[in-house]
Short mmCIF file of N, CA and C in Angstrom, two decimals:
data_model
loop_
_atom_site.label_atom_id
_atom_site.label_comp_id
_atom_site.label_asym_id
_atom_site.label_seq_id
_atom_site.Cartn_x
_atom_site.Cartn_y
_atom_site.Cartn_z
N MET A 202 -34.03 -135.24 17.52
CA MET A 202 -34.22 -136.57 18.04
C MET A 202 -34.96 -137.39 17.00
N MET A 203 -34.28 -138.29 16.35
CA MET A 203 -34.92 -139.18 15.39
C MET A 203 -35.23 -140.50 16.07
N MET A 204 -36.38 -141.03 15.75
CA MET A 204 -36.78 -142.30 16.33
C MET A 204 -37.15 -143.25 15.21
N SER A 205 -36.99 -144.50 15.51
CA SER A 205 -37.34 -145.53 14.55
C SER A 205 -38.82 -145.85 14.66
N ASN A 206 -39.42 -146.20 13.55
CA ASN A 206 -40.81 -146.65 13.54
C ASN A 206 -40.89 -148.16 13.54
N GLU A 207 -39.76 -148.85 13.81
CA GLU A 207 -39.73 -150.30 13.70
C GLU A 207 -40.78 -150.98 14.56
N LEU A 208 -40.94 -150.53 15.79
CA LEU A 208 -41.87 -151.19 16.70
C LEU A 208 -43.28 -150.64 16.61
N ILE A 209 -43.43 -149.50 15.97
CA ILE A 209 -44.75 -148.88 15.85
C ILE A 209 -45.34 -149.33 14.52
N THR A 210 -46.33 -150.18 14.60
CA THR A 210 -46.91 -150.74 13.39
C THR A 210 -48.39 -150.42 13.34
N GLY A 211 -49.01 -150.87 12.30
CA GLY A 211 -50.46 -150.73 12.17
C GLY A 211 -50.88 -149.28 12.03
N GLU A 212 -52.04 -148.98 12.60
CA GLU A 212 -52.62 -147.65 12.46
C GLU A 212 -51.76 -146.57 13.11
N ASP A 213 -51.12 -146.88 14.24
CA ASP A 213 -50.27 -145.89 14.91
C ASP A 213 -49.11 -145.47 14.02
N GLY A 214 -48.40 -146.44 13.47
CA GLY A 214 -47.26 -146.13 12.60
C GLY A 214 -47.68 -145.40 11.34
N THR A 215 -48.80 -145.82 10.77
CA THR A 215 -49.32 -145.18 9.56
C THR A 215 -49.70 -143.73 9.85
N ALA A 216 -50.35 -143.50 10.99
CA ALA A 216 -50.77 -142.14 11.35
C ALA A 216 -49.56 -141.24 11.58
N ILE A 217 -48.56 -141.74 12.27
CA ILE A 217 -47.36 -140.93 12.53
C ILE A 217 -46.66 -140.58 11.23
N MET A 218 -46.50 -141.54 10.35
CA MET A 218 -45.83 -141.25 9.08
C MET A 218 -46.64 -140.27 8.24
N GLY A 219 -47.96 -140.38 8.27
CA GLY A 219 -48.81 -139.44 7.54
C GLY A 219 -48.67 -138.02 8.08
N ILE A 220 -48.65 -137.89 9.39
CA ILE A 220 -48.49 -136.56 10.00
C ILE A 220 -47.13 -135.98 9.64
N ARG A 221 -46.09 -136.80 9.72
CA ARG A 221 -44.75 -136.31 9.37
C ARG A 221 -44.68 -135.84 7.92
N ARG A 222 -45.30 -136.61 7.01
CA ARG A 222 -45.30 -136.21 5.60
C ARG A 222 -46.02 -134.87 5.41
N ARG A 223 -47.17 -134.72 6.06
CA ARG A 223 -47.93 -133.46 5.92
C ARG A 223 -47.18 -132.29 6.54
N LEU A 224 -46.49 -132.51 7.65
CA LEU A 224 -45.69 -131.44 8.24
C LEU A 224 -44.55 -131.04 7.30
N HIS A 225 -43.93 -132.01 6.66
CA HIS A 225 -42.87 -131.72 5.70
C HIS A 225 -43.42 -130.91 4.53
N ASP A 226 -44.57 -131.33 4.02
CA ASP A 226 -45.20 -130.59 2.91
C ASP A 226 -45.56 -129.17 3.33
N LEU A 227 -46.10 -129.02 4.52
CA LEU A 227 -46.46 -127.70 5.02
C LEU A 227 -45.23 -126.82 5.18
N SER A 228 -44.14 -127.40 5.65
CA SER A 228 -42.89 -126.63 5.76
C SER A 228 -42.43 -126.13 4.40
N ASN A 229 -42.58 -126.97 3.37
CA ASN A 229 -42.22 -126.54 2.01
C ASN A 229 -43.09 -125.38 1.55
N VAL A 230 -44.38 -125.43 1.83
CA VAL A 230 -45.29 -124.34 1.45
C VAL A 230 -44.89 -123.06 2.18
N LEU A 231 -44.60 -123.17 3.46
CA LEU A 231 -44.21 -121.98 4.24
C LEU A 231 -42.90 -121.38 3.74
N THR A 232 -41.98 -122.24 3.33
CA THR A 232 -40.72 -121.73 2.77
C THR A 232 -41.01 -120.89 1.53
N GLY A 233 -41.91 -121.36 0.68
CA GLY A 233 -42.29 -120.59 -0.50
C GLY A 233 -42.91 -119.25 -0.13
N LEU A 234 -43.76 -119.24 0.88
CA LEU A 234 -44.37 -117.98 1.31
C LEU A 234 -43.33 -117.01 1.87
N LEU A 235 -42.40 -117.52 2.65
CA LEU A 235 -41.35 -116.66 3.20
C LEU A 235 -40.46 -116.10 2.09
N ILE A 236 -40.13 -116.91 1.12
CA ILE A 236 -39.32 -116.43 -0.01
C ILE A 236 -40.09 -115.36 -0.79
N THR A 237 -41.37 -115.62 -1.04
CA THR A 237 -42.19 -114.65 -1.76
C THR A 237 -42.26 -113.32 -1.01
N ALA A 238 -42.48 -113.38 0.29
CA ALA A 238 -42.55 -112.14 1.09
C ALA A 238 -41.22 -111.40 1.03
N GLY A 239 -40.12 -112.13 1.13
CA GLY A 239 -38.80 -111.49 1.05
C GLY A 239 -38.54 -110.86 -0.30
N LEU A 240 -38.93 -111.56 -1.36
CA LEU A 240 -38.75 -110.99 -2.71
C LEU A 240 -39.60 -109.74 -2.89
N LEU A 241 -40.84 -109.79 -2.41
CA LEU A 241 -41.71 -108.61 -2.50
C LEU A 241 -41.08 -107.42 -1.79
N LYS A 242 -40.60 -107.66 -0.58
CA LYS A 242 -40.05 -106.57 0.22
C LYS A 242 -38.77 -106.01 -0.37
N ASN A 243 -37.98 -106.86 -1.03
CA ASN A 243 -36.67 -106.42 -1.51
C ASN A 243 -36.65 -105.95 -2.97
N PHE A 244 -37.57 -106.42 -3.79
CA PHE A 244 -37.46 -106.15 -5.21
C PHE A 244 -38.65 -105.46 -5.85
N VAL A 245 -39.76 -105.40 -5.17
CA VAL A 245 -40.95 -104.77 -5.74
C VAL A 245 -41.23 -103.49 -4.97
N PRO A 246 -41.37 -102.37 -5.69
CA PRO A 246 -41.70 -101.14 -4.97
C PRO A 246 -43.11 -101.26 -4.37
N LEU A 247 -43.14 -101.29 -3.05
CA LEU A 247 -44.41 -101.47 -2.36
C LEU A 247 -44.93 -100.11 -1.90
N THR A 248 -45.97 -99.67 -2.53
CA THR A 248 -46.58 -98.40 -2.17
C THR A 248 -47.88 -98.65 -1.44
N GLY A 249 -48.34 -97.66 -0.75
CA GLY A 249 -49.61 -97.81 -0.03
C GLY A 249 -49.48 -98.88 1.04
N ASN A 250 -50.41 -99.81 1.02
CA ASN A 250 -50.42 -100.88 2.02
C ASN A 250 -49.57 -102.09 1.61
N GLY A 251 -48.97 -102.06 0.44
CA GLY A 251 -48.21 -103.20 -0.06
C GLY A 251 -47.12 -103.66 0.89
N GLY A 252 -46.38 -102.72 1.45
CA GLY A 252 -45.31 -103.07 2.39
C GLY A 252 -45.86 -103.74 3.63
N ARG A 253 -46.96 -103.21 4.11
CA ARG A 253 -47.58 -103.79 5.30
C ARG A 253 -48.08 -105.21 5.01
N TYR A 254 -48.65 -105.41 3.82
CA TYR A 254 -49.13 -106.74 3.45
C TYR A 254 -47.98 -107.74 3.36
N ALA A 255 -46.86 -107.31 2.79
CA ALA A 255 -45.68 -108.19 2.70
C ALA A 255 -45.17 -108.52 4.09
N ASP A 256 -45.14 -107.53 4.98
CA ASP A 256 -44.73 -107.78 6.36
C ASP A 256 -45.68 -108.74 7.06
N ASP A 257 -46.98 -108.56 6.84
CA ASP A 257 -47.99 -109.45 7.43
C ASP A 257 -47.83 -110.88 6.92
N LEU A 258 -47.59 -111.02 5.62
CA LEU A 258 -47.38 -112.33 5.02
C LEU A 258 -46.16 -113.01 5.64
N GLU A 259 -45.09 -112.27 5.76
CA GLU A 259 -43.87 -112.82 6.33
C GLU A 259 -44.07 -113.21 7.80
N ALA A 260 -44.71 -112.35 8.58
CA ALA A 260 -44.94 -112.63 10.00
C ALA A 260 -45.85 -113.85 10.18
N SER A 261 -46.87 -113.95 9.35
CA SER A 261 -47.79 -115.10 9.44
C SER A 261 -47.08 -116.39 9.07
N ALA A 262 -46.26 -116.38 8.04
CA ALA A 262 -45.53 -117.58 7.62
C ALA A 262 -44.52 -117.98 8.69
N GLU A 263 -43.87 -117.00 9.31
CA GLU A 263 -42.92 -117.32 10.39
C GLU A 263 -43.63 -117.92 11.59
N ARG A 264 -44.79 -117.38 11.94
CA ARG A 264 -45.57 -117.94 13.06
C ARG A 264 -46.04 -119.36 12.73
N ALA A 265 -46.46 -119.58 11.50
CA ALA A 265 -46.88 -120.91 11.08
C ALA A 265 -45.71 -121.89 11.15
N ALA A 266 -44.51 -121.44 10.80
CA ALA A 266 -43.33 -122.30 10.88
C ALA A 266 -43.04 -122.70 12.32
N VAL A 267 -43.23 -121.77 13.25
CA VAL A 267 -43.07 -122.09 14.68
C VAL A 267 -44.09 -123.16 15.09
N LEU A 268 -45.33 -123.00 14.64
CA LEU A 268 -46.36 -123.98 14.97
C LEU A 268 -46.04 -125.36 14.39
N VAL A 269 -45.53 -125.38 13.16
CA VAL A 269 -45.13 -126.66 12.55
C VAL A 269 -44.07 -127.34 13.41
N ASN A 270 -43.10 -126.58 13.88
CA ASN A 270 -42.05 -127.16 14.73
C ASN A 270 -42.62 -127.66 16.06
N GLU A 271 -43.58 -126.95 16.62
CA GLU A 271 -44.21 -127.39 17.86
C GLU A 271 -44.98 -128.69 17.64
N VAL A 272 -45.70 -128.79 16.54
CA VAL A 272 -46.43 -130.02 16.23
C VAL A 272 -45.45 -131.15 15.98
N ARG A 273 -44.35 -130.87 15.30
CA ARG A 273 -43.33 -131.89 15.05
C ARG A 273 -42.79 -132.43 16.38
N GLU A 274 -42.54 -131.56 17.34
CA GLU A 274 -42.08 -131.99 18.66
C GLU A 274 -43.15 -132.84 19.35
N ASP A 275 -44.41 -132.45 19.22
CA ASP A 275 -45.50 -133.24 19.80
C ASP A 275 -45.55 -134.64 19.18
N VAL A 276 -45.33 -134.72 17.88
CA VAL A 276 -45.33 -136.02 17.20
C VAL A 276 -44.17 -136.87 17.71
N HIS A 277 -43.00 -136.27 17.93
CA HIS A 277 -41.86 -137.01 18.47
C HIS A 277 -42.19 -137.57 19.86
N ARG A 278 -42.83 -136.75 20.69
CA ARG A 278 -43.21 -137.21 22.03
C ARG A 278 -44.23 -138.34 21.95
N LEU A 279 -45.21 -138.20 21.07
CA LEU A 279 -46.21 -139.24 20.88
C LEU A 279 -45.56 -140.52 20.37
N GLN A 280 -44.64 -140.38 19.44
CA GLN A 280 -43.95 -141.55 18.91
C GLN A 280 -43.17 -142.26 20.01
N ALA A 281 -42.51 -141.49 20.87
CA ALA A 281 -41.76 -142.10 21.98
C ALA A 281 -42.70 -142.86 22.91
N LEU A 282 -43.85 -142.28 23.21
CA LEU A 282 -44.82 -142.97 24.07
C LEU A 282 -45.34 -144.25 23.42
N LEU A 283 -45.66 -144.18 22.13
CA LEU A 283 -46.15 -145.36 21.43
C LEU A 283 -45.07 -146.44 21.35
N GLN A 284 -43.84 -146.02 21.14
CA GLN A 284 -42.74 -146.98 21.05
C GLN A 284 -42.53 -147.64 22.41
N GLU A 285 -42.59 -146.84 23.47
CA GLU A 285 -42.45 -147.39 24.83
C GLU A 285 -43.57 -148.39 25.11
N ARG A 286 -44.79 -148.04 24.73
CA ARG A 286 -45.93 -148.94 24.91
C ARG A 286 -45.73 -150.22 24.12
N SER A 287 -45.26 -150.08 22.89
CA SER A 287 -45.04 -151.24 22.03
C SER A 287 -43.97 -152.15 22.61
N GLU A 288 -42.87 -151.56 23.11
CA GLU A 288 -41.79 -152.35 23.70
C GLU A 288 -42.27 -153.08 24.95
N SER A 289 -43.06 -152.42 25.79
CA SER A 289 -43.54 -153.09 27.01
C SER A 289 -44.54 -154.19 26.66
N THR A 290 -45.30 -154.02 25.59
CA THR A 290 -46.22 -155.07 25.14
C THR A 290 -45.45 -156.28 24.67
N ILE A 291 -44.36 -156.07 23.97
CA ILE A 291 -43.54 -157.18 23.49
C ILE A 291 -42.96 -157.93 24.68
N VAL A 292 -42.46 -157.21 25.68
CA VAL A 292 -41.89 -157.85 26.87
C VAL A 292 -42.96 -158.66 27.58
N CYS A 293 -44.16 -158.12 27.73
CA CYS A 293 -45.25 -158.84 28.40
C CYS A 293 -45.66 -160.07 27.61
N ASP A 294 -45.64 -159.99 26.29
CA ASP A 294 -46.01 -161.13 25.45
C ASP A 294 -44.96 -162.23 25.49
N VAL A 295 -43.70 -161.86 25.61
CA VAL A 295 -42.60 -162.83 25.56
C VAL A 295 -42.35 -163.45 26.93
N ARG A 296 -42.53 -162.69 28.00
CA ARG A 296 -42.19 -163.14 29.34
C ARG A 296 -42.81 -164.50 29.71
N PRO A 297 -44.10 -164.74 29.48
CA PRO A 297 -44.66 -166.04 29.86
C PRO A 297 -44.00 -167.22 29.14
N SER A 298 -43.58 -167.01 27.92
CA SER A 298 -42.98 -168.12 27.18
C SER A 298 -41.53 -168.36 27.57
N LEU A 299 -40.88 -167.44 28.23
CA LEU A 299 -39.49 -167.62 28.61
C LEU A 299 -39.34 -168.80 29.58
N GLY A 300 -40.22 -168.87 30.57
CA GLY A 300 -40.15 -169.96 31.54
C GLY A 300 -40.44 -171.30 30.91
N GLN A 301 -41.31 -171.35 29.92
CA GLN A 301 -41.67 -172.62 29.27
C GLN A 301 -40.52 -173.15 28.43
N GLU A 302 -39.77 -172.25 27.81
CA GLU A 302 -38.65 -172.70 26.97
C GLU A 302 -37.56 -173.35 27.79
N SER A 303 -37.38 -172.90 29.04
CA SER A 303 -36.33 -173.47 29.86
C SER A 303 -36.81 -174.67 30.67
N GLY A 304 -38.05 -175.08 30.43
CA GLY A 304 -38.60 -176.23 31.12
C GLY A 304 -39.29 -175.89 32.42
N GLU A 305 -39.42 -174.60 32.73
CA GLU A 305 -40.08 -174.16 33.95
C GLU A 305 -41.55 -173.92 33.69
N ASN A 306 -42.37 -173.95 34.72
CA ASN A 306 -43.79 -173.61 34.63
C ASN A 306 -44.16 -172.64 35.69
#
């Protein structure tokens, strides 16, 4: 679900875009960790606790990726609420002037 930031301005819009950028950056970091864990498990002879550490790294990165997706969904919900609030504010601001334009009071 993609939403427009057109109606969300000021601090709200800036905060949402900042969170989205950081989530994107975090996803990139997690991708690197998952790739590293996979390479370790497949190409490096892991003796002793090495295999367990690679498994732990992979499991932690996968859990973090789930959390990133949950936060992303929360941001989408917040954005929808802010957009709804912004739209209703615009309607409330415009409504009084509608009657005046048509000559009504």
